[in-house]
Coordinates of C-alpha atoms in Angstrom, one line a residue:
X24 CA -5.1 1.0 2.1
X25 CA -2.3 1.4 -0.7
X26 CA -3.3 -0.8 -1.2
X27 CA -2.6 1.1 -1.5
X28 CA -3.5 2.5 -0.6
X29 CA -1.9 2.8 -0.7
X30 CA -3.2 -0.1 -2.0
X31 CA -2.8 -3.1 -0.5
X32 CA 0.3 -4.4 -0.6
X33 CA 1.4 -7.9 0.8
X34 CA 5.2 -8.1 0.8
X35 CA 7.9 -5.7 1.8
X36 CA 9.4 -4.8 -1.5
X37 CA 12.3 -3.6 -3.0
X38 CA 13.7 -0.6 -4.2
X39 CA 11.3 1.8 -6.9
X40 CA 8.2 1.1 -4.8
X41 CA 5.3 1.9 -2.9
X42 CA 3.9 5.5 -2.8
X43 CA 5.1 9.1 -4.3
X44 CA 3.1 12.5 -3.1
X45 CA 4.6 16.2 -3.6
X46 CA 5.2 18.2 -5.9
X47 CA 5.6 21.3 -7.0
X48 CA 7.5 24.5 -8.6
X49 CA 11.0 23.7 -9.4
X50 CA 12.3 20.4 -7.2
X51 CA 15.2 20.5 -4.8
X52 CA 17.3 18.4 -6.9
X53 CA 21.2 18.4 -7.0
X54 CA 23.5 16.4 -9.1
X55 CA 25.6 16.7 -12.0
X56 CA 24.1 16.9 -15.5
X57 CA 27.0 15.1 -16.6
X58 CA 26.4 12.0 -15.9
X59 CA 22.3 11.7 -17.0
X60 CA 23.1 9.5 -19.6
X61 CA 24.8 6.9 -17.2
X62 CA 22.0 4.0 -16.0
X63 CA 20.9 3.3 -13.1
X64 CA 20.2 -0.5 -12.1
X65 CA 17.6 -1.9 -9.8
X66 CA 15.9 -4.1 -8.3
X67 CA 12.5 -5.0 -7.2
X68 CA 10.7 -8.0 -5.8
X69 CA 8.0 -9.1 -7.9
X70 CA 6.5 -8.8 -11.6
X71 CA 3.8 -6.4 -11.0
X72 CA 0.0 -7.9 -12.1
X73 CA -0.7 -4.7 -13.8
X74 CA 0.7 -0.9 -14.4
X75 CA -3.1 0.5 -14.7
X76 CA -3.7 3.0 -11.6
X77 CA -7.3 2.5 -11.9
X78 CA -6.7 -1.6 -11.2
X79 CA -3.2 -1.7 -9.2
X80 CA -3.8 -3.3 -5.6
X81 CA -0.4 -4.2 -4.8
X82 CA 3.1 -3.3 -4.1
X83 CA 5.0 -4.5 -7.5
X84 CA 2.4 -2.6 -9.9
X85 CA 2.7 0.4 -7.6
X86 CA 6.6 0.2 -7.2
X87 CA 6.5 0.8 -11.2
X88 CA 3.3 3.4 -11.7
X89 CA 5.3 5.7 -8.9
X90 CA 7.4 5.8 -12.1
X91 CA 5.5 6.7 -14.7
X92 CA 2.4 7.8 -13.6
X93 CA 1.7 11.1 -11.4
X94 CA -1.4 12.9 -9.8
X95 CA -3.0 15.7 -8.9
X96 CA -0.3 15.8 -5.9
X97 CA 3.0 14.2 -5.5
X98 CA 6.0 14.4 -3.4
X99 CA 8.9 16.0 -3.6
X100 CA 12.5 15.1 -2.4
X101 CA 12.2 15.6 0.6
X102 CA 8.6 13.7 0.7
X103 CA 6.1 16.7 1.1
X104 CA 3.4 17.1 -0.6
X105 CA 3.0 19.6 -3.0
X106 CA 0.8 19.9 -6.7
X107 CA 1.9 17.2 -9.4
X108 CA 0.2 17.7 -12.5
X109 CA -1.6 20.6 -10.9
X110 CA -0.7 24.2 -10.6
X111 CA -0.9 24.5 -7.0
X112 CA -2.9 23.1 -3.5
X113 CA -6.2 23.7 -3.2
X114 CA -8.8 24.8 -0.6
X115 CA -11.8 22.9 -0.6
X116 CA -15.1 25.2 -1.1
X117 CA -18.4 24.1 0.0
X118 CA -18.2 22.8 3.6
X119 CA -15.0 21.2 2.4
X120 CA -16.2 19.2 -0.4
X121 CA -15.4 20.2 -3.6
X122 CA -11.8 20.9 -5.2
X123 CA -11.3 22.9 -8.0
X124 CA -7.9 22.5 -9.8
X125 CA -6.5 23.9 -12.7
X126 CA -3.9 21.6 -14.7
X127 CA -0.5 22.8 -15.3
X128 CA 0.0 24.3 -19.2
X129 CA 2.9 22.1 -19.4
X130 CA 1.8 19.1 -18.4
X131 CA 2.1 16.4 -21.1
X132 CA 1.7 12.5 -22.0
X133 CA 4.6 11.0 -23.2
X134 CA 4.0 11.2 -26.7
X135 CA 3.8 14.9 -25.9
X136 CA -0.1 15.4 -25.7
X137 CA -1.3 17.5 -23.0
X138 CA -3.2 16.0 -20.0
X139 CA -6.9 17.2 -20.4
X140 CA -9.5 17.9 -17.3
X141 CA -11.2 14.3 -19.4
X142 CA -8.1 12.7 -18.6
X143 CA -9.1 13.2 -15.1
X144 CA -12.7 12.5 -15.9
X145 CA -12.0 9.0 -17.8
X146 CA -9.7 7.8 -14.7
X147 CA -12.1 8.7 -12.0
X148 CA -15.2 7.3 -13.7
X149 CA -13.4 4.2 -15.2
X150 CA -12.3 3.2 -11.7
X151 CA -15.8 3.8 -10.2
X152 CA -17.4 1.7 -12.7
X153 CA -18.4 -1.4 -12.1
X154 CA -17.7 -3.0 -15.5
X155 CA -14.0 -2.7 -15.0
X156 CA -14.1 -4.6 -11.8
X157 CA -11.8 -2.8 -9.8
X158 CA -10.7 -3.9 -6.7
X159 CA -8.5 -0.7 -6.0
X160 CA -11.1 2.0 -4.8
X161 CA -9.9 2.3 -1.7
X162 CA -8.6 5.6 -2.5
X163 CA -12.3 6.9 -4.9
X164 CA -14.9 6.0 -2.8
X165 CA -15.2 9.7 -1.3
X166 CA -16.2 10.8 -4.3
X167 CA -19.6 11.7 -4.5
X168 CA -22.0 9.1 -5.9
X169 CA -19.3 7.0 -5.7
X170 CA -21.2 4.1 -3.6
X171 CA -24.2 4.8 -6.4
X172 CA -22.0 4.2 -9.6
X173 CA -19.9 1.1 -8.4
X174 CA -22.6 -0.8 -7.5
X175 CA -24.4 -0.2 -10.9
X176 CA -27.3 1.8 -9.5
X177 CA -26.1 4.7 -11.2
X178 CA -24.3 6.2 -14.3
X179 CA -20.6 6.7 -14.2
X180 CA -21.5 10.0 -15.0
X181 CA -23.0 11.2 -12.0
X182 CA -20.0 10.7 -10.3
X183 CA -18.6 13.8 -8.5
X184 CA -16.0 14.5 -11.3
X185 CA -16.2 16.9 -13.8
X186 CA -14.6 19.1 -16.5
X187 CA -15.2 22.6 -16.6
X188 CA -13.0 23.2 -19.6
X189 CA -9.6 21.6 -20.8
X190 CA -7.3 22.1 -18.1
X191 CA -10.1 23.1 -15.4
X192 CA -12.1 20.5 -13.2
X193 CA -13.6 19.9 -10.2
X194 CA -14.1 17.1 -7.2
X195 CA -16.9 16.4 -5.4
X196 CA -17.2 14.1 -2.2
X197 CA -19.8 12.9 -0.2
X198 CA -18.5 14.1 2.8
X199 CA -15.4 16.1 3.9
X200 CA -12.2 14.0 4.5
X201 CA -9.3 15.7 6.5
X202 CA -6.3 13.3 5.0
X203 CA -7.6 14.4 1.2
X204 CA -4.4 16.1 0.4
X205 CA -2.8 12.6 0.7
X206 CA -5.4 10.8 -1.5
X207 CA -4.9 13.2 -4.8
X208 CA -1.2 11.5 -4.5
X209 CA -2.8 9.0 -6.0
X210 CA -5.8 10.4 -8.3
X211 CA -3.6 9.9 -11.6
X212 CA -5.4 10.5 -15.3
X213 CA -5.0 8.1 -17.4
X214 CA -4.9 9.1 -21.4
X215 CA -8.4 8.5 -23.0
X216 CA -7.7 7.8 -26.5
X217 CA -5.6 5.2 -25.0
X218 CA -8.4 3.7 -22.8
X219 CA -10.6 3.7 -26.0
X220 CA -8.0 1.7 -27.8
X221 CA -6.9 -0.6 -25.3
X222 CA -10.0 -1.2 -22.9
X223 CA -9.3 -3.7 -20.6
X224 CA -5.9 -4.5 -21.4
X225 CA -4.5 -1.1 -20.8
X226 CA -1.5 -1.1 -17.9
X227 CA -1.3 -5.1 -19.2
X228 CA 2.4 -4.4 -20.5
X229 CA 3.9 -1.6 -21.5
X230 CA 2.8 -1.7 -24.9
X231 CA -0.5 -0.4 -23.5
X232 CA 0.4 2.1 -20.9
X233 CA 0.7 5.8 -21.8
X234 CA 3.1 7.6 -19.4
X235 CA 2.8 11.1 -17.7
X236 CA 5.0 10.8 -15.1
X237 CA 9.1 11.2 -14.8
X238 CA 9.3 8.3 -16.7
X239 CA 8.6 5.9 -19.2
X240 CA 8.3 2.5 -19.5
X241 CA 10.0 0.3 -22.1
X242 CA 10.3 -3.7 -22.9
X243 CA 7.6 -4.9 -20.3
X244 CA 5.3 -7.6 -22.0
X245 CA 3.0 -8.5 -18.8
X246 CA 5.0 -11.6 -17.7
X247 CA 8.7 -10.8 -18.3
X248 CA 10.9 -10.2 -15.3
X249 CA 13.4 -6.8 -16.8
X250 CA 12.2 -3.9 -18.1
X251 CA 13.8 -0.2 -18.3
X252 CA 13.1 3.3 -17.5
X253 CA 13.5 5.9 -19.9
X254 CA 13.5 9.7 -19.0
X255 CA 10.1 11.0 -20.2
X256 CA 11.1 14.2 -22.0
X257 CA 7.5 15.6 -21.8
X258 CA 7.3 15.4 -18.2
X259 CA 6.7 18.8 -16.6
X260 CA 9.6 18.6 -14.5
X261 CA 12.0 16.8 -16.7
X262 CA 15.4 19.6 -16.3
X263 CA 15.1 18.4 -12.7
X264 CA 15.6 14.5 -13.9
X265 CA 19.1 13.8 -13.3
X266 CA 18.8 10.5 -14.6
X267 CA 17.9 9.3 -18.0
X268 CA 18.2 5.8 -18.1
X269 CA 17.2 3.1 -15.4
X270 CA 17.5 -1.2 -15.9
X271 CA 14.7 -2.4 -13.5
X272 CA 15.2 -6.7 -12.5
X273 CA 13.3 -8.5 -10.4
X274 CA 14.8 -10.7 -7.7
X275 CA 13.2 -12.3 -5.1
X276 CA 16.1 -13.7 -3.5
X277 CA 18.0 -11.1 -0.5
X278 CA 21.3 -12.9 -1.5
X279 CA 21.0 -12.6 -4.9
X280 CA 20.2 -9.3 -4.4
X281 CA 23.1 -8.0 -2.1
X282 CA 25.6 -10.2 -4.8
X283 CA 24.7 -8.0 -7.7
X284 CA 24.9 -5.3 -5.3
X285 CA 28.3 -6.1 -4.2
X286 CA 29.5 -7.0 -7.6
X287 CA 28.1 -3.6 -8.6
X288 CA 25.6 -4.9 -11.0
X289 CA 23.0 -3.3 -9.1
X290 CA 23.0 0.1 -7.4
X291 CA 20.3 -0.6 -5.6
X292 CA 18.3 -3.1 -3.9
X293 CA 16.3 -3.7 -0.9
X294 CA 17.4 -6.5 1.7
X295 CA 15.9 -8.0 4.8
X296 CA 17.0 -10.4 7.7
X297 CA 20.2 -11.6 8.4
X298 CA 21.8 -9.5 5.3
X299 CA 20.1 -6.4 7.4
X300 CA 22.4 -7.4 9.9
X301 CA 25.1 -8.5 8.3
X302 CA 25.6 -4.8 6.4
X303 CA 25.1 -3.0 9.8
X304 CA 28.5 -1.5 9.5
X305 CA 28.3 -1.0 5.5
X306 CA 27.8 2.9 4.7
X307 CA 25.7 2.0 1.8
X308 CA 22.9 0.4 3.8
X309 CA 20.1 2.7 4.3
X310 CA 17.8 1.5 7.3
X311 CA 14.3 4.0 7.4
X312 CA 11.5 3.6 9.8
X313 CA 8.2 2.5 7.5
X314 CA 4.8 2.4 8.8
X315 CA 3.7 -0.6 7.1
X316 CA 1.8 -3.5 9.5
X317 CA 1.9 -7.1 8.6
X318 CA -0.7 -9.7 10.0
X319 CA -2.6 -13.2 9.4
X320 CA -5.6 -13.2 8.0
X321 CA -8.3 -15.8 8.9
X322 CA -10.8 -17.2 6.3
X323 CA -14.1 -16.3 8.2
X324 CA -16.2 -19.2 5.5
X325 CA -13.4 -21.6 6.7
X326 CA -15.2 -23.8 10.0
X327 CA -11.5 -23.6 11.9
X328 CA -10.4 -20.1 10.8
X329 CA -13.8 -18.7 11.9
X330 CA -13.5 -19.9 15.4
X331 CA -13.0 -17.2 17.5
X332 CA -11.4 -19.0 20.3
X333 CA -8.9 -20.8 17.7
X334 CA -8.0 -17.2 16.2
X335 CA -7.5 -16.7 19.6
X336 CA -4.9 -19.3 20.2
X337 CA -2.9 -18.7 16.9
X338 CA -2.5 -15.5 17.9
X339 CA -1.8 -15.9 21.4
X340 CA 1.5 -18.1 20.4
X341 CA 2.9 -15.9 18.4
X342 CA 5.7 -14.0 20.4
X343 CA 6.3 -10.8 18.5
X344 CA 9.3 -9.7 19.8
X345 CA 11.1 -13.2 18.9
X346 CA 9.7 -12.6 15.3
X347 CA 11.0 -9.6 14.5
X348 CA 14.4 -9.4 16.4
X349 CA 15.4 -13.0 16.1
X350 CA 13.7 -14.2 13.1
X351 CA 13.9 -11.0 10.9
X352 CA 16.3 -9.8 12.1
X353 CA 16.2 -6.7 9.8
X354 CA 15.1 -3.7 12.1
X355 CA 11.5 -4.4 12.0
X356 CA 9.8 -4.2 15.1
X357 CA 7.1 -6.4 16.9
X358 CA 3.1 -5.4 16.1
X359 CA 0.4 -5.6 18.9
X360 CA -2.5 -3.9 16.6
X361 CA -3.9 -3.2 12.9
X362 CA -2.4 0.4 13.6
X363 CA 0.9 0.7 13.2
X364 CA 3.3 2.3 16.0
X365 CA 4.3 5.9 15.5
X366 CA 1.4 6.7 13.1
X367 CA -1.4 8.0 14.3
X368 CA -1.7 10.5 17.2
X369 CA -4.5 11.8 19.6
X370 CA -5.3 15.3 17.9
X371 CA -6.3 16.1 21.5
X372 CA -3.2 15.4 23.2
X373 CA -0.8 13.8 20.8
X374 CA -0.1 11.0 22.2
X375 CA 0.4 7.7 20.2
X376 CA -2.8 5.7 19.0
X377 CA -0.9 2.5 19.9
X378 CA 0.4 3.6 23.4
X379 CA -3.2 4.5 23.8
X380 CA -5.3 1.2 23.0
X381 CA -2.4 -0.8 24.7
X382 CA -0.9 -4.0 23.5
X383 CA -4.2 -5.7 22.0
X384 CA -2.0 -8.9 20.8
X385 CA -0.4 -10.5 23.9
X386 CA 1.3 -13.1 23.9
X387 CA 0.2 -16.1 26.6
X388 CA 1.2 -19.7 25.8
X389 CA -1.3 -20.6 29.1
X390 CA -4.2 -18.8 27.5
X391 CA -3.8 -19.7 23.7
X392 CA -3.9 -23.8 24.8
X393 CA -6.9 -22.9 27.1
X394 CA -8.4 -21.3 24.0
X395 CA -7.8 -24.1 21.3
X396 CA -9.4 -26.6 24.1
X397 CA -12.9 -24.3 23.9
X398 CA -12.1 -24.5 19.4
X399 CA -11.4 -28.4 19.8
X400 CA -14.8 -28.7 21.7
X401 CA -16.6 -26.4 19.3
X402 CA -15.2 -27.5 16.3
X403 CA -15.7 -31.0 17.0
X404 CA -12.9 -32.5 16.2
X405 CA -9.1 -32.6 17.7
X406 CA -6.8 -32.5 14.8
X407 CA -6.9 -29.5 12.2
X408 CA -4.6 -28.8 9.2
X409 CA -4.6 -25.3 7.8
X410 CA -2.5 -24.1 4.9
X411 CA -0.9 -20.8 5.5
X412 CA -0.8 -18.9 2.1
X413 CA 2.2 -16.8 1.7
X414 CA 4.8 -15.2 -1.2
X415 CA 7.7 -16.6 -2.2
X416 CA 10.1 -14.3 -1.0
X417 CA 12.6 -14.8 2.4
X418 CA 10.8 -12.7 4.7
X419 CA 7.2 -14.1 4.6
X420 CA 8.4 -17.4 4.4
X421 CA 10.4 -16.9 7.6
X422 CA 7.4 -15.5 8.9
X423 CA 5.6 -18.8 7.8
X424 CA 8.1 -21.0 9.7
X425 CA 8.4 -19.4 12.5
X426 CA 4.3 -19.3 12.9
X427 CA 4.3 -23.4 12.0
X428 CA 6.8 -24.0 14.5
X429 CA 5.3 -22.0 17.0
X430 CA 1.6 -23.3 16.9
X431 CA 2.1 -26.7 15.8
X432 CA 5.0 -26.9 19.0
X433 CA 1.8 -24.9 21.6
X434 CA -1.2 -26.4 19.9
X435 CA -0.9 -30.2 19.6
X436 CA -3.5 -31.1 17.3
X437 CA -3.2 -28.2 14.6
X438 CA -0.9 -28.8 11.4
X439 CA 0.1 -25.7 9.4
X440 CA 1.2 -26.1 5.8
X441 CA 3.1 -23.7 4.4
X442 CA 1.9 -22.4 0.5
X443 CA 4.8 -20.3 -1.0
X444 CA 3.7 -19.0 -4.3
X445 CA 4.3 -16.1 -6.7
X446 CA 2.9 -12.2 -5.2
X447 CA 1.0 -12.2 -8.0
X448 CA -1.2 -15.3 -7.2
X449 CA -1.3 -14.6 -3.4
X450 CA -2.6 -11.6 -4.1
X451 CA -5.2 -13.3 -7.0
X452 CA -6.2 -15.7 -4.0
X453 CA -6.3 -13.2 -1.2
X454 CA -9.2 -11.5 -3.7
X455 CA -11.4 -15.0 -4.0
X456 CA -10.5 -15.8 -0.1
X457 CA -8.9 -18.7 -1.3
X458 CA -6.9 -19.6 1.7
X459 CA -7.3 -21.1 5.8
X460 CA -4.8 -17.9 6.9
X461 CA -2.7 -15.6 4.7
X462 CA 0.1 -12.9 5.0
X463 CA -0.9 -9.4 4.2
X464 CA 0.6 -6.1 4.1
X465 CA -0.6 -2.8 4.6
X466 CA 1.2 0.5 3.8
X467 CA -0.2 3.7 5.0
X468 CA -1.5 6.2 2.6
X469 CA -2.3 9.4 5.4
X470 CA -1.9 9.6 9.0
X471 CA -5.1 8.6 10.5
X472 CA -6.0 5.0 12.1
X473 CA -8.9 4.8 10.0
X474 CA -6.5 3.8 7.4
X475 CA -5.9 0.9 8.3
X476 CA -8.9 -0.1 10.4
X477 CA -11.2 0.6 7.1
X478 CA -9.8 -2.1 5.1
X479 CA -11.5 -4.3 7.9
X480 CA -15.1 -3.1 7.7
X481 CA -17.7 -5.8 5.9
X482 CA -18.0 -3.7 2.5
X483 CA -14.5 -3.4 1.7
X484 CA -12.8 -5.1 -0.8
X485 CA -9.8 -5.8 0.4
X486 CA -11.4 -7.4 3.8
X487 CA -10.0 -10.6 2.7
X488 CA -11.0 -12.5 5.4
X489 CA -14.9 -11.3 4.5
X490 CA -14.9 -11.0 8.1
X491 CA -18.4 -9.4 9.5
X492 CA -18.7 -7.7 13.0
X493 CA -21.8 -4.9 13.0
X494 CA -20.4 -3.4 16.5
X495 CA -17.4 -2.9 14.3
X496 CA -19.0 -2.1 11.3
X497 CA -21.3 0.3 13.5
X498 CA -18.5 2.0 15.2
X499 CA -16.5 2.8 11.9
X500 CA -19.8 4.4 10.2
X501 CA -19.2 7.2 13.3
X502 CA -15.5 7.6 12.3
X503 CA -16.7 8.0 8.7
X504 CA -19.3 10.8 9.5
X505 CA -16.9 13.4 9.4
X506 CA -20.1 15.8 9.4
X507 CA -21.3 15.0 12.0
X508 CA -18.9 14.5 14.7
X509 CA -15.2 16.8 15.3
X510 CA -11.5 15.2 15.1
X511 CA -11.5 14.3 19.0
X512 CA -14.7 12.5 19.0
X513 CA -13.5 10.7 15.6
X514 CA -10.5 9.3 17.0
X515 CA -12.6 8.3 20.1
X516 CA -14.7 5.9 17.7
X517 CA -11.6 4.7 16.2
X518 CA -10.2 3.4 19.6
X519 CA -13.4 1.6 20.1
X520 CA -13.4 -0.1 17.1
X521 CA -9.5 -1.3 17.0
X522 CA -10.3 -2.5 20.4
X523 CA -13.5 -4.5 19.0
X524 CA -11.8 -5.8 16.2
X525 CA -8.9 -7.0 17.9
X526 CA -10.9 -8.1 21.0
X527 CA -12.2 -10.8 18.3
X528 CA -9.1 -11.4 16.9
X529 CA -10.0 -10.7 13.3
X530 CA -6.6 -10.0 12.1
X531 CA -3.3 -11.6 14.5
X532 CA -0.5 -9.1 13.8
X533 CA 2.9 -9.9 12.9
X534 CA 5.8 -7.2 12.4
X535 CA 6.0 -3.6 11.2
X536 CA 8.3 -3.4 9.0
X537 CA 11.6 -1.6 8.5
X538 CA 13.0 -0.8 5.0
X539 CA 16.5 -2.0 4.4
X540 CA 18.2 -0.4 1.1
X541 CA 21.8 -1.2 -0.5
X542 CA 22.5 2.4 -2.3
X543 CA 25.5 2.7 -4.0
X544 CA 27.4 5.3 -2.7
X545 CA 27.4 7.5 -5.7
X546 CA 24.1 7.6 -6.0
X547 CA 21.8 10.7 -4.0
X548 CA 18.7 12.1 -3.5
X549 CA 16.8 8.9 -2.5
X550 CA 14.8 9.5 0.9
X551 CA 12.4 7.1 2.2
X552 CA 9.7 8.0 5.4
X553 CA 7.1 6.3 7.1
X554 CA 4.2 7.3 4.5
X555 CA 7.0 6.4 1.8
X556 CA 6.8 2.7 2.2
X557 CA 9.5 0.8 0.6
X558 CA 9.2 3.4 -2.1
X559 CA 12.3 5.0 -3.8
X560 CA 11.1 8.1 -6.2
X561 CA 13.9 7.7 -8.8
X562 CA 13.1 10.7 -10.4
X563 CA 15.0 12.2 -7.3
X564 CA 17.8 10.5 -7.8
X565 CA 21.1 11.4 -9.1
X566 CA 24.3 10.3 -9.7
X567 CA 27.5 12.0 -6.9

């Protein structure tokens, strides 16, 4: 999970999202120097609900802090990880749980203050704390004390974070974690003096947000739907940013967005469904494999939603396949478990985790009206209406038609409303539960199942659903005692637990996604993979 994790992200987004890891010495950049001064325009899908990394839980506020924000690691062009504001990767020391790093002399803030060991220190703790109510610690919560801290038991300041001198600290977790390379992606320090002076409201526009990355950002207010990039000239790396100026726009429309495309207003933009298909012969759509899984969340407090055998019947209507080739119609691909395909592997054998577990999400028209006769009889009544919470953007509400039609045409009895809002408030609502079933994206973060089957466990925060299952619950404390038991018997647990949890039906997966891009032809050096999301690191880019 970003979230988040990768954070949690709920809609496929447009170009300058998602995720950025590596970094490193000099970059592998190429591009002419000449034509720095030229901008860039873009799109993306949605105003993002905040540009604070300590806060950020979806896919809009990420797109824009892959901008201007960068952590301990990053990645490079050609999406491997290397050190970010750093000097170099680290071995872990004592049983593999504590980093030392030592911050790079040239790393600055944008105003040209260098990035302090308590820069580190502020963002670590800040996040941890409860008082700041963050819902993105997805990522922290290896830390040690971490558990302690958030829950107010213990001061921030015993958390496992801490500066030896200006440009030296260290990490601490609780436990070793094999994927932690992929997490310091997105351990970013924030500036303190600008904490102290904005509290709360820092990341609220971007007024209030102090830059460290490639970038900075310029004419944001918090609600406004255009903004620009500006080349950070502080920034470490900044010979190797080709481009200096970028116009970001937000449009939530696919034909909008391939019109300013073609009119050459844009130069670039992410597209889905029919115009996926409809550029299939245009050289200037980019189509990347993306290891983000969609599903339907069901409100466990919710009398229908909570009924096994109803989630059961939901799901059981849903034809995958029909979804994602006739309905998207944008290279995604149909989902039959939390894990995405072509993500995870057996460290034994190497075989996919998918291919493994089977298809845990069949689709049975026969079954699914057996199993809302057992929910009618249990619920005690034979009509239902459930509102199905989703964006406002083409893709999840074809998504949300094509589920209506499908259960309301299989399940006589059951009405599903549709409830298109803005990202920003489905993602508000997702966070209070305030739905019957609701769309939600996950992107991966690192290459292990347990990212995606932790966001599922009681505890978490981005378990929606506040689903509760102890045998799942049980079995995922196994895959998080990373101590006790080795890599084979790990992956072991996780197979028992995406089996329990989809056995129950606590989520009903959709589609993994695809990423579509328009890129102008002139412009190079944007690379997307499956850890990448819908990301586009524009720092990368340059103009032919």
């Amino acid at each position: 999970m970003s979230t988040h994790k990768g954070m949690i992200v709920i809609v496929s987004i447009a170009m300058g999202m998602m995720s950025a890891l590596l970094g490193g010495c000099a970059s592998t950049v190429v591009g002419g120097a000449g034509n720095a001064s030229k901008t860039l325009s873009v799109t993306i899908p949605g105003e993002p609900m905040t540009v604070d990394p300590n806060k950020s839980i979806e896919t809009n506020g990420a797109a824009v802090i892959d901008q201007i924000s960068e952590g301990i690691y990053r990645r490079n062009a050609d999406n491997k990880i290397v050190p970010g504001v750093v000097e170099k990767i680290v071995k872990p020391t004592e049983n593999g749980t504590k980093y030392t790093f030592t911050i790079k002399k040239n790393a600055k803030w944008q105003n040209g203050k260098a990035i302090t060991s308590q820069d580190f220190v502020t963002s670590m703790q800040r996040n941890a704390d409860p008082a700041t109510k963050s819902q993105a610690t997805t990522d922290t919560q290896y830390i040690e004390n971490f558990d302690a801290v958030n829950s107010g038991k213990m001061d921030k300041s015993k958390l496992g974070v801490h500066a030896v001198n200006d440009r030296t600290f260290y990490i601490k977790l609780s436990r070793p974690v094999p994927y932690m390379n992929y997490e310091f992606v997105r351990y970013r320090p924030l500036n303190t003096a600008a904490v102290k002076k904005y509290g709360s409201k820092y990341g609220s526009s971007s007024a209030t947000t102090v830059a460290n990355g490639a970038y900075v950002m310029k004419g944001w207010t918090g609600s406004n739907d255009s903004w620009h990039y500006v080349k950070n000239p502080y920034y470490w790396d900044a010979k190797n940013v080709k481009i200096s100026n970028i116009d970001v726009q937000v449009v939530k429309d696919d034909n909008t967005a391939q019109n300013l495309f073609k009119s050459g207003t844009v130069q670039l933009t992410s597209i889905s469904g029919q115009y996926v298909k409809a550029n299939a012969n245009n050289k200037e759509e980019v189509v990347s494999k993306n290891g983000r899984n969609n599903y339907i969340y069901f409100n466990s407090k919710h009398t229908t939603t909570a009924n096994e055998n109803f989630r059961k019947a939901v799901s059981m209507v849903i034809d995958r396949k029909t979804l994602a080739n006739n309905v998207l119609q944008d290279g995604s691909t149909a989902s039959t478990n939390i894990v995405p395909k072509d993500y995870a592997k057996n460290p034994t054998n190497g075989k996919d985790f998918v291919d493994e577990v089977g298809d845990l999400a069949p689709t049975d028209v026969t079954k699914a009206k057996a199993y809302w006769a057992k929910a009618q009889k249990e619920i005690g009544k034979q009509k239902v209406s459930i509102d199905f919470l989703v964006d406002d953007v083409d893709t999840e509400k074809k998504v949300a038609e094509y589920v209506q039609g499908t259960v309301e045409k299989n399940l006589k009895g059951v009405t599903v409303n549709i409830v298109s809002v803005p990202h920003a408030t489905h993602v508000s609502r997702d966070f209070t539960t305030d739905f019957d079933i609701t769309t939600v994206g996950w992107g991966p973060d690192y290459p292990d199942a347990q990212n995606f089957l932790d966001g599922m466990q009681s505890s978490n925060s981005i378990n929606f659903a506040k689903t509760k299952d102890a045998q799942y619950d049980a079995l995922m404390a196994k895959v998080n005692e990373t101590t006790k038991y080795t890599a084979a018997q790990r992956y072991e647990f996780e197979k028992q637990a995406d089996k329990r949890l989809m056995s129950i039906t606590a989520v009903a997966p959709t589609f993994q996604t695809a990423q579509a891009h328009l890129v102008n032809s002139k412009v190079g050096g944007l690379k997307w993979d499956t850890l990448s999301g819908a990301s586009g690191q524009l720092q990368y880019a340059y103009w032919k």
